[in-house]
mmCIF file of C-alpha atoms in Angstrom:
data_model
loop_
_atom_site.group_PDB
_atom_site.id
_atom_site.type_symbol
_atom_site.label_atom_id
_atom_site.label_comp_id
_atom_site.label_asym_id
_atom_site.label_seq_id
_atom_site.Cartn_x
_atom_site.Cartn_y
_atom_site.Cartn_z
ATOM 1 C CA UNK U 1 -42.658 -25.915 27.667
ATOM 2 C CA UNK U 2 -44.037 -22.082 27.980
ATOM 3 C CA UNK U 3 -41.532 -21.799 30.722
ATOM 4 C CA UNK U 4 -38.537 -22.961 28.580
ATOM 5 C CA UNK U 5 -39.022 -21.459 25.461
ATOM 6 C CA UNK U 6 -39.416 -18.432 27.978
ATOM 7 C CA UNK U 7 -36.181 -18.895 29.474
ATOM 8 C CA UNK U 8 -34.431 -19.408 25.934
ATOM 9 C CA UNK U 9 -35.438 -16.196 24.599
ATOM 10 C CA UNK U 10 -34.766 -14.210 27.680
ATOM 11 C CA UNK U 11 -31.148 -15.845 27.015
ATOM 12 C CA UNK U 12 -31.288 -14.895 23.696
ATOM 13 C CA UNK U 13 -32.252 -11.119 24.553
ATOM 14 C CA UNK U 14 -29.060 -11.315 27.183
ATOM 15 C CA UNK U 15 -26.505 -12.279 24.404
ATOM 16 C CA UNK U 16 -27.937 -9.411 22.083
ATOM 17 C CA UNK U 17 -27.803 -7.025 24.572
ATOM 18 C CA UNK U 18 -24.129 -8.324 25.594
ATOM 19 C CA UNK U 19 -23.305 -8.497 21.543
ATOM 20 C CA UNK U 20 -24.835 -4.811 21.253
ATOM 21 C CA UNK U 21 -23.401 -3.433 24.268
ATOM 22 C CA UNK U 22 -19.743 -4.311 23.005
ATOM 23 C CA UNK U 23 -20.253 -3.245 19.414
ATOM 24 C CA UNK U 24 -21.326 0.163 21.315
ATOM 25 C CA UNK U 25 -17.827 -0.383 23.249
ATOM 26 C CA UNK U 26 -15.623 -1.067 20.515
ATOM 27 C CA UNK U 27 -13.137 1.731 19.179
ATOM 28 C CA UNK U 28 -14.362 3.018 16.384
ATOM 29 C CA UNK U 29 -11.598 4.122 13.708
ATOM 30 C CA UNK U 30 -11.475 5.455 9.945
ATOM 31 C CA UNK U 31 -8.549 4.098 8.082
ATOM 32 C CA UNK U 32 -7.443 5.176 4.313
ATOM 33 C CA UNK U 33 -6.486 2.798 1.839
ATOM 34 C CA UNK U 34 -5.953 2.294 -1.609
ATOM 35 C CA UNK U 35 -7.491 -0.600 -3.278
ATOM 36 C CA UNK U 36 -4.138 -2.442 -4.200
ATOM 37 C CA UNK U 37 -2.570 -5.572 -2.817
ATOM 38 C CA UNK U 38 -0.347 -3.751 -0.849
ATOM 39 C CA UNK U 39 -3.044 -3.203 1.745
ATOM 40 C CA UNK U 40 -4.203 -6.753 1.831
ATOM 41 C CA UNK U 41 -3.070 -6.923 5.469
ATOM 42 C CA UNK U 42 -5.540 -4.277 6.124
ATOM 43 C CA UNK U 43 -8.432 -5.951 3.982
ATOM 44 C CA UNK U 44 -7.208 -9.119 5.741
ATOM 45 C CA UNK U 45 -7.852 -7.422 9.510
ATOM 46 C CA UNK U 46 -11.249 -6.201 8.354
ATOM 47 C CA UNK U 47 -12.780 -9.485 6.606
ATOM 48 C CA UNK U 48 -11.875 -11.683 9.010
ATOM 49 C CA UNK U 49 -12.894 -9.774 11.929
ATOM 50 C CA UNK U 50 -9.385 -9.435 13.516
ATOM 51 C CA UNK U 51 -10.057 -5.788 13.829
ATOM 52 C CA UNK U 52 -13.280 -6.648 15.597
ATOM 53 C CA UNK U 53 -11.992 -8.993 17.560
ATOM 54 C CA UNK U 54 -9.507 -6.667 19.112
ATOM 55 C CA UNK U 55 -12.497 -4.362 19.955
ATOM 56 C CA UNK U 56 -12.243 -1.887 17.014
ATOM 57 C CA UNK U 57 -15.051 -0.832 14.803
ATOM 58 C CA UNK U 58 -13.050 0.302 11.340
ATOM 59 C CA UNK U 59 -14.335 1.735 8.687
ATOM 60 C CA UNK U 60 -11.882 1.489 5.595
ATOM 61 C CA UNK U 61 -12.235 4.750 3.554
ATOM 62 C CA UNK U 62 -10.623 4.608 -0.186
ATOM 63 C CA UNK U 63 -8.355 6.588 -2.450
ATOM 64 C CA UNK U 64 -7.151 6.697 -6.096
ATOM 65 C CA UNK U 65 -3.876 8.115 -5.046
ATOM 66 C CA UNK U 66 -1.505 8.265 -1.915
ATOM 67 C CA UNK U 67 -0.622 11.804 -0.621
ATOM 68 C CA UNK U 68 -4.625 12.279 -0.477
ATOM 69 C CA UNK U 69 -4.625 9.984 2.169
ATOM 70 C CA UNK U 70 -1.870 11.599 3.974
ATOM 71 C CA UNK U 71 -4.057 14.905 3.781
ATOM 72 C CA UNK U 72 -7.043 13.185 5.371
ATOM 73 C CA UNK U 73 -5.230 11.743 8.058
ATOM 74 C CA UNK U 74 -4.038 15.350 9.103
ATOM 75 C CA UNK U 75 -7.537 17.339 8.626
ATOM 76 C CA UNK U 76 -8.828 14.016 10.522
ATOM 77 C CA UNK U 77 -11.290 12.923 8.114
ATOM 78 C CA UNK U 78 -9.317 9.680 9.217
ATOM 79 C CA UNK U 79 -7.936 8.404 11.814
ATOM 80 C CA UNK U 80 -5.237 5.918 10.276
ATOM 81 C CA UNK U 81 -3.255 5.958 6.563
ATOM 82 C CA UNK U 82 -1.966 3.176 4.425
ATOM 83 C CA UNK U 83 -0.310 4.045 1.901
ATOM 84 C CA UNK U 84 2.745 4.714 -0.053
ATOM 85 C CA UNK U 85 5.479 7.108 0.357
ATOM 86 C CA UNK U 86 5.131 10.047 -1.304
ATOM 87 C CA UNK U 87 7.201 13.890 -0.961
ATOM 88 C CA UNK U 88 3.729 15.600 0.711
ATOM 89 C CA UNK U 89 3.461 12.820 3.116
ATOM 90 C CA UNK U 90 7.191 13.373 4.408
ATOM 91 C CA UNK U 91 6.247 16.943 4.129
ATOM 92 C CA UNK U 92 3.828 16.720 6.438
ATOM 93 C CA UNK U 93 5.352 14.445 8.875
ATOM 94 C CA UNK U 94 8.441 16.874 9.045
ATOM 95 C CA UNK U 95 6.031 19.918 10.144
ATOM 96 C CA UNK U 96 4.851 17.273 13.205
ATOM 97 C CA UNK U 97 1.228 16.407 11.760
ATOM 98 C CA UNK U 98 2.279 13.208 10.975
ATOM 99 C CA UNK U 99 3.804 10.187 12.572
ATOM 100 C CA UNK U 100 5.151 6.763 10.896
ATOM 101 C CA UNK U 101 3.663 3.899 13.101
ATOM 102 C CA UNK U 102 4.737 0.800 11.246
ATOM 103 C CA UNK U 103 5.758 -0.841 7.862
ATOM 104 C CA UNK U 104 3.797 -2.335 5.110
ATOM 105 C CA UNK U 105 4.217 -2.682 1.560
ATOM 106 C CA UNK U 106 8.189 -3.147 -0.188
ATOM 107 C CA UNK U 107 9.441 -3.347 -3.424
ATOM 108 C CA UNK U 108 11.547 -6.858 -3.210
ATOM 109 C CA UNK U 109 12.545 -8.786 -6.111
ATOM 110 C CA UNK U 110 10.023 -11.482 -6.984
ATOM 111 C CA UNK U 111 7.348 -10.003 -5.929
ATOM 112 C CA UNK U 112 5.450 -7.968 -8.462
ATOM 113 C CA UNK U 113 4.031 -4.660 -7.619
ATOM 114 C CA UNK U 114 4.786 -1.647 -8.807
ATOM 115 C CA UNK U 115 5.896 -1.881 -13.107
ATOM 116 C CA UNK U 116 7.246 0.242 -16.083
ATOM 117 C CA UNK U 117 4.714 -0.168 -19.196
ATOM 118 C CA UNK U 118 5.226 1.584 -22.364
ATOM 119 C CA UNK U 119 2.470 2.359 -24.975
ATOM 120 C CA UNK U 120 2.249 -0.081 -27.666
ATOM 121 C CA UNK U 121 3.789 2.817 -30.318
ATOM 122 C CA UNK U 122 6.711 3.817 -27.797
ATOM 123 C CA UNK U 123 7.253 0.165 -27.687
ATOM 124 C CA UNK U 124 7.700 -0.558 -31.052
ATOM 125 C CA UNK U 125 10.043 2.574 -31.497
ATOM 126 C CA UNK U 126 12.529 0.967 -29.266
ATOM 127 C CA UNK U 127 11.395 1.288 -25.697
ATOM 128 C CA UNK U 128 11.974 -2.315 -24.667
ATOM 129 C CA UNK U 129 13.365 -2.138 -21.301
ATOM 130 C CA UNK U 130 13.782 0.566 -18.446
ATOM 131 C CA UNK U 131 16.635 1.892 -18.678
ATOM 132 C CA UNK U 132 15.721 3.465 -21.918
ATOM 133 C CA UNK U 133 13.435 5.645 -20.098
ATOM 134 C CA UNK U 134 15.561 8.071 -20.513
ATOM 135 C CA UNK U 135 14.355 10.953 -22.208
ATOM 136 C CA UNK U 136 10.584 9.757 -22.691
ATOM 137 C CA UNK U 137 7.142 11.081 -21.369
ATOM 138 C CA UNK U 138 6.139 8.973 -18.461
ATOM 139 C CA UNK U 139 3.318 9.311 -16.187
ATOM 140 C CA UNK U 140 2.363 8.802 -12.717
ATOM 141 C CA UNK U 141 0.308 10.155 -10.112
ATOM 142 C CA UNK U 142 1.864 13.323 -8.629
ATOM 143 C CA UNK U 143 5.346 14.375 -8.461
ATOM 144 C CA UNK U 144 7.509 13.670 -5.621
ATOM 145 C CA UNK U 145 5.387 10.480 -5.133
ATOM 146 C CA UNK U 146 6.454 6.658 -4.743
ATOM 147 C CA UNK U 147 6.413 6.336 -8.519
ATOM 148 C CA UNK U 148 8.503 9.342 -9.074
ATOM 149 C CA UNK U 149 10.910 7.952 -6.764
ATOM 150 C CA UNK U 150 11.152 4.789 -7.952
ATOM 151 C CA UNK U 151 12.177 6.133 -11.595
ATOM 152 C CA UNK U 152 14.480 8.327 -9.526
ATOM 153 C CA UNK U 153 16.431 5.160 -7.925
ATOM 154 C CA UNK U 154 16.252 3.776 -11.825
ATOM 155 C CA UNK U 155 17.643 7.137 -12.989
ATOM 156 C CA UNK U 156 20.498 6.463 -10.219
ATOM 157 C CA UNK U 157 21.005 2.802 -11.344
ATOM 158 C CA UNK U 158 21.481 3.229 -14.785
ATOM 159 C CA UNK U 159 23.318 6.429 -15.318
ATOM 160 C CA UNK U 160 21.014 8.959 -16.958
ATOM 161 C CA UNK U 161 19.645 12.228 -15.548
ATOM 162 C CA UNK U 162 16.196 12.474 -14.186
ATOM 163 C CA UNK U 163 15.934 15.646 -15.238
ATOM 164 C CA UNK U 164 15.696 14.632 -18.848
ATOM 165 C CA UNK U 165 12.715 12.371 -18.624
ATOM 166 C CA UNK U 166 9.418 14.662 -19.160
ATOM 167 C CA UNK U 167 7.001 13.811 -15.817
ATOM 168 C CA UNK U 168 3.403 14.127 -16.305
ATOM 169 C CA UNK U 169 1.666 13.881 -13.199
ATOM 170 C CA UNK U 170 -1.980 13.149 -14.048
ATOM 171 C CA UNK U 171 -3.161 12.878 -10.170
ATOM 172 C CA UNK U 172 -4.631 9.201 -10.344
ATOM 173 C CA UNK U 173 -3.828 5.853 -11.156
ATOM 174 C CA UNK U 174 -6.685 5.657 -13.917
ATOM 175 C CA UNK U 175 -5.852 8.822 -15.517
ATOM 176 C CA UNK U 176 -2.122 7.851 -16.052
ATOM 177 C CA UNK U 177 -3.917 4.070 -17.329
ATOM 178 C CA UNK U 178 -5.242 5.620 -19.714
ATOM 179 C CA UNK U 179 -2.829 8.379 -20.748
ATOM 180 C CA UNK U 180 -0.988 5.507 -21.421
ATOM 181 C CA UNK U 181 -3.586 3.758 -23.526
ATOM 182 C CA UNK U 182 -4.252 6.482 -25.532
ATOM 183 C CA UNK U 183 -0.821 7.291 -27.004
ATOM 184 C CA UNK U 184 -0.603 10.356 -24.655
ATOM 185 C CA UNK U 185 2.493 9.581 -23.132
ATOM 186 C CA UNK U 186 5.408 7.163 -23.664
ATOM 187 C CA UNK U 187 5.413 5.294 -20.505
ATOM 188 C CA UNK U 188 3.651 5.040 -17.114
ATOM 189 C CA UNK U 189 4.672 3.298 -14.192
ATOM 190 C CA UNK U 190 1.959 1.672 -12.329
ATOM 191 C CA UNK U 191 0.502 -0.700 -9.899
ATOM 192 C CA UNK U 192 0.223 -4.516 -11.624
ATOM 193 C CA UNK U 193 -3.480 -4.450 -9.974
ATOM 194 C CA UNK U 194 -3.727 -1.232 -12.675
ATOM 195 C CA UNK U 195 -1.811 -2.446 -15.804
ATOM 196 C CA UNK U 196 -2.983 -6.347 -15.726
ATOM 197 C CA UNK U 197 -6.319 -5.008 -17.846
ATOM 198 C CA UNK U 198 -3.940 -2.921 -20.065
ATOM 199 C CA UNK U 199 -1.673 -5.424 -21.024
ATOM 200 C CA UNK U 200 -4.591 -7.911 -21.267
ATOM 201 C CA UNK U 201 -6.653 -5.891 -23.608
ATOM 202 C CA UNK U 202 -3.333 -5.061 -25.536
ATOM 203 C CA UNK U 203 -3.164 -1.405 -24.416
ATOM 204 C CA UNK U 204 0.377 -1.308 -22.978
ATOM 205 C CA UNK U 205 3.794 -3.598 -23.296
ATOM 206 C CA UNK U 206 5.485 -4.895 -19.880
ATOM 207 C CA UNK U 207 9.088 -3.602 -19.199
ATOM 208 C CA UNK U 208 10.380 -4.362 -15.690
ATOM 209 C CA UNK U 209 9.329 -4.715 -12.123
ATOM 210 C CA UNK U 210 10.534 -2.065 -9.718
ATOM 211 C CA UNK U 211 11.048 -4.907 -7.512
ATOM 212 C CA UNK U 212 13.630 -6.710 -9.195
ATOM 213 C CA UNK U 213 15.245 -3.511 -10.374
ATOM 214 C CA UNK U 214 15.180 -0.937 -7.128
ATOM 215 C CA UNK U 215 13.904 -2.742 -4.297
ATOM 216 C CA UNK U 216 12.995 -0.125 -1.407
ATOM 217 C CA UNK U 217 10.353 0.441 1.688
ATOM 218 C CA UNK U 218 7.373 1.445 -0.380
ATOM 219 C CA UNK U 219 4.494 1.854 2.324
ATOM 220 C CA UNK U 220 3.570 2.084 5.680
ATOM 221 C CA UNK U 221 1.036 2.728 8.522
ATOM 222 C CA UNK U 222 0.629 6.518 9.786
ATOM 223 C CA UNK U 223 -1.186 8.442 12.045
ATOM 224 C CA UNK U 224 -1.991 12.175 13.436
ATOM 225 C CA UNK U 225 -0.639 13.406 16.323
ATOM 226 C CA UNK U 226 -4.387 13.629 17.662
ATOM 227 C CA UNK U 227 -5.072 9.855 16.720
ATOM 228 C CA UNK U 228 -1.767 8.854 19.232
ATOM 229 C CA UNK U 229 -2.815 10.219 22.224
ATOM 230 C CA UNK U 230 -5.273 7.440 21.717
ATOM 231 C CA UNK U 231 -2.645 4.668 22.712
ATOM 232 C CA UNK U 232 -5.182 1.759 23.561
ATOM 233 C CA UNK U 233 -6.805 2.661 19.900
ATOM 234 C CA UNK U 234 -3.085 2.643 18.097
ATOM 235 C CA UNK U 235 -2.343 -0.713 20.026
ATOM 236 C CA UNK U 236 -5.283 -2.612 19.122
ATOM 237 C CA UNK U 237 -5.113 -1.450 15.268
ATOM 238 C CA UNK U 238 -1.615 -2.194 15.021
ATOM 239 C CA UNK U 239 -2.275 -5.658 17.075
ATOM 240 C CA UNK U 240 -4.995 -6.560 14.553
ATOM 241 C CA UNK U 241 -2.516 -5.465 11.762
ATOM 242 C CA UNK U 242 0.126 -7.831 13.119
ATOM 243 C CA UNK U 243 -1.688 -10.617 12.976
ATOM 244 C CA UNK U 244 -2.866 -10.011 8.997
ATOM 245 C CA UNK U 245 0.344 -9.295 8.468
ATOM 246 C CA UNK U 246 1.567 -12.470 9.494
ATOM 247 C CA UNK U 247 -1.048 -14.705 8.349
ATOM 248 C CA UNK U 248 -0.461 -13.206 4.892
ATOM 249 C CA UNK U 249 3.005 -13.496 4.598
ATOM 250 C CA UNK U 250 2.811 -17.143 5.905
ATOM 251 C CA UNK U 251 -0.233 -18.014 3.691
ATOM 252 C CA UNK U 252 0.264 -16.402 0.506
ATOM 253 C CA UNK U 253 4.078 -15.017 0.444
ATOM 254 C CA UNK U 254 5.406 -18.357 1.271
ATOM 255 C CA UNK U 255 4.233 -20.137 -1.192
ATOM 256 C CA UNK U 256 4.537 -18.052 -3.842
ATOM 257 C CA UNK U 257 7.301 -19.293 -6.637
ATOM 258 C CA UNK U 258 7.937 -17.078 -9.329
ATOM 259 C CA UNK U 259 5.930 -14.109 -8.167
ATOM 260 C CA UNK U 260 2.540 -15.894 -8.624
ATOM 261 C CA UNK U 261 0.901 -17.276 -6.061
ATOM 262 C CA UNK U 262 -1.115 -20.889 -6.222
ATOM 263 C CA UNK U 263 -4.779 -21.592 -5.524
ATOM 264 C CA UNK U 264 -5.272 -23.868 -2.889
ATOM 265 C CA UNK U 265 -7.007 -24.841 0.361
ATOM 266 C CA UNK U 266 -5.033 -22.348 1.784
ATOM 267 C CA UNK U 267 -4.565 -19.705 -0.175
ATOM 268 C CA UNK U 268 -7.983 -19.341 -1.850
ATOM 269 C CA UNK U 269 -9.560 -17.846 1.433
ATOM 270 C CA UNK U 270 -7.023 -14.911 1.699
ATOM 271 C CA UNK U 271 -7.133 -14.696 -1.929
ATOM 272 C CA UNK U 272 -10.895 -13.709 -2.188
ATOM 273 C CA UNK U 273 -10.466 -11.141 0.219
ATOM 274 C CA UNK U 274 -7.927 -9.220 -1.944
ATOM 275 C CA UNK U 275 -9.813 -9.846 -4.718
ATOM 276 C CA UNK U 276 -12.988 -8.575 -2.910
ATOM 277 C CA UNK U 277 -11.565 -5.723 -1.526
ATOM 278 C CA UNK U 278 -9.481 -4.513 -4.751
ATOM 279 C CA UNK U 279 -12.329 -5.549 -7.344
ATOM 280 C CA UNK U 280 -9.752 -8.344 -9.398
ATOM 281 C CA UNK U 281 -10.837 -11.794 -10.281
ATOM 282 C CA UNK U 282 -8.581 -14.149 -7.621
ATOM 283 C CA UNK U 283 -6.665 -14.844 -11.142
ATOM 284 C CA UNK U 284 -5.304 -11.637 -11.523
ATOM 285 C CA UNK U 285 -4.774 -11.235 -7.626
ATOM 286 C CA UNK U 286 -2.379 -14.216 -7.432
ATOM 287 C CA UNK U 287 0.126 -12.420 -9.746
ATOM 288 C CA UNK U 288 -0.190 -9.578 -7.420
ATOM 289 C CA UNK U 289 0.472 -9.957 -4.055
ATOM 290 C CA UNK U 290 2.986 -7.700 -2.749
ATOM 291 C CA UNK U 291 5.645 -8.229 -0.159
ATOM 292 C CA UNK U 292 4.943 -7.408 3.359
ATOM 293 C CA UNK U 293 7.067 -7.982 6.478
ATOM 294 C CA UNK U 294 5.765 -10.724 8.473
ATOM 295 C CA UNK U 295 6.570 -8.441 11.596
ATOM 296 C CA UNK U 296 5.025 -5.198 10.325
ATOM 297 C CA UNK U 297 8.772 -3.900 10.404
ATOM 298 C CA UNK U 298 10.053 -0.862 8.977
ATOM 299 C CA UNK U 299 12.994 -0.496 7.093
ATOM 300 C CA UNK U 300 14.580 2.964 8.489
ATOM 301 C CA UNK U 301 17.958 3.126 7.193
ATOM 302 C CA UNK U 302 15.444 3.009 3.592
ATOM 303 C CA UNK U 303 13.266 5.395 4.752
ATOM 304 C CA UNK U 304 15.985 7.987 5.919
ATOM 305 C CA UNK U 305 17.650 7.215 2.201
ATOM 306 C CA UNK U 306 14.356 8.201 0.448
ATOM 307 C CA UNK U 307 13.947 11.350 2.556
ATOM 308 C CA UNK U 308 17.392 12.779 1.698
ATOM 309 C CA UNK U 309 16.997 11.783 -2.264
ATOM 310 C CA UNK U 310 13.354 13.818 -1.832
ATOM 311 C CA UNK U 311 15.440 16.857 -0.316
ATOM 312 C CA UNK U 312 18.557 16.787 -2.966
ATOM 313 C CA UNK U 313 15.926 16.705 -5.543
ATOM 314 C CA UNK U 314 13.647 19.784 -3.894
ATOM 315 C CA UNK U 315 10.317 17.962 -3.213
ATOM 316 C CA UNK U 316 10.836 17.374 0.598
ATOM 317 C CA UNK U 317 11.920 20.105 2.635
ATOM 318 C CA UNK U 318 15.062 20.230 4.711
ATOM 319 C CA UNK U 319 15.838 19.851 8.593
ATOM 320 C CA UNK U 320 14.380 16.855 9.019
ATOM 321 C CA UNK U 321 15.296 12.473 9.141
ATOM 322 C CA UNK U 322 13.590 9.426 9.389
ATOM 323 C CA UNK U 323 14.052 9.417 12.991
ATOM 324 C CA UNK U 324 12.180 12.757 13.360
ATOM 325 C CA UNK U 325 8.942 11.297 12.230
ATOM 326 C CA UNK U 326 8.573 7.886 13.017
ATOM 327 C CA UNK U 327 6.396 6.869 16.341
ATOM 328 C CA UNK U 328 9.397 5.071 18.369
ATOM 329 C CA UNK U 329 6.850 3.354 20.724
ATOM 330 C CA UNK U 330 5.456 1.477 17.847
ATOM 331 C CA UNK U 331 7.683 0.962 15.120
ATOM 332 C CA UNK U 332 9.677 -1.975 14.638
ATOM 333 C CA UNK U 333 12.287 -1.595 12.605
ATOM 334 C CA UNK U 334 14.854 -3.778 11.378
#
């Protein structure tokens, strides 16, 4: 009996050392994210081990707003961004710090993501909808981010000038929340993950999705220079990526009717994760899930369209396309 339980633990010592030994192996890798649905691929990867499984050790690092995660990613506090769009991040890849390695988030009609809220006294002065935008205060983040472009496409659609709505960039998602709560401004446009408490608590009115108004390629996977020489490392994340990506779109996209998404068998498992990792009850996640290529593709020709409206409008710099910053060896685009 001495000589068996013996033999078991020596076993046992073997498979630590093996399991420590590989954790010491793995890739280690620092990705930025925001703590929306529009990363759930990402939380996806991390919670159910697919990053580990591919032999990465990630650490996700996390952001109230986008272009700070585009900075980090060319000081290399972080190896890997997920994010939005934004004017400093195509700013950045145009000077050759940063490179476009694959899709994620879009604004596509039924799927909730991105909204226009008013404040409750805007509202009941005659803001109802968004085209009548038009003239009002309205905060975002920064200018020359996703936001501002997205009023910029609404500005397009409906006829009036951009120039006459009064920006107020406030730098974070909770700062133009509650900008907009306190009668500060006239509208915001914000995340649903954001505005869901707002419109709960009776802070804000609902006007529109950007989705169903402007659909466009809102985010995407980017990396440094530096961070591709690593190829192995880019393969495996983007490999681990690929296989969120697709789990989530078959999981929770499919079954979605009416942008909400049903708890189930199914569903609940991915669910909690996006609630875990974005700190939402899973009954506020399931009207927020945001559409994501099953493929990880990239929409280009959208991407090339955003970077010229960003230069006509002075908040990208000129000489530069889509082509020029996007990671050919790894992006799929469609």
């Amino acid at each position: 009996m001495i000589g068996i339980a013996r033999f078991a633990l020596a076993g046992l010592m073997a498979i630590t050392a093996l399991g420590t030994a590989q954790a010491e192996d793995a890739l280690k890798a620092k990705v930025g994210v925001l703590r929306l649905s529009s990363s759930a691929p990402v939380f996806i990867a991390q919670d159910k081990g697919y990053f580990r499984e591919a032999g990465l050790d990630v650490e996700l690092k996390f952001f109230d707003a986008a272009q700070p995660i585009a900075v980090a990613t060319t000081s290399g506090d972080i190896d890997f961004g997920v994010t939005a769009f934004t004017a400093g991040l195509y700013n950045l890849a145009g000077k050759g710090v940063l490179k476009v390695i694959g899709g994620m988030s879009r604004e596509k009609a039924g799927y909730p993501l991105i909204g226009y809220f008013a404040s409750n006294n805007a509202y009941a002065a005659g803001l109802k909808t968004p085209k009548d935008l038009a003239g009002k205060r309205v905060a975002m983040t920064q200018v020359g981010s996703s936001f501002h472009y997205s009023l910029g496409l609404l500005a397009d659609k409906y006829g009036f000038k951009l120039a006459d709505v009064k920006i107020v960039p406030l730098q974070s998602l909770s700062n133009a929340a509650a900008a907009l709560k306190g009668e500060t401004v006239d509208a915001a446009l914000l995340p649903i993950s954001t505005a869901r408490k707002l419109m709960d608590d009776g802070g804000a009115k609902f006007l529109g999705w950007v989705g169903d108004e402007t659909p466009w390629q809102l985010g995407a996977v980017f990396a440094s220079p530096k961070t591709l020489t690593n190829k192995l490392l880019v393969t495996k994340l983007l490999g681990a990526l690929a296989r969120a990506d697709r789990e989530y779109h078959d999981v929770i996209l499919a079954a979605m009717k009416d942008g909400v998404a049903p708890i189930n068998d199914q569903t609940r498992p991915l669910l909690e994760i996006i609630a875990k990792y974005t700190n939402l009850p899973v009954e506020q996640v399931v009207g927020n899930c945001a559409y994501i290529d099953p493929d990880g593709r990239l929409d280009v020709k959208n991407v090339d369209n955003q970077i010229k409206w960003l230069q006509e409008q002075g908040f990208a710099d000129k000489g530069f396309d889509a082509h020029a910053i996007i990671a050919k060896d790894y992006v799929k685009a469609d």
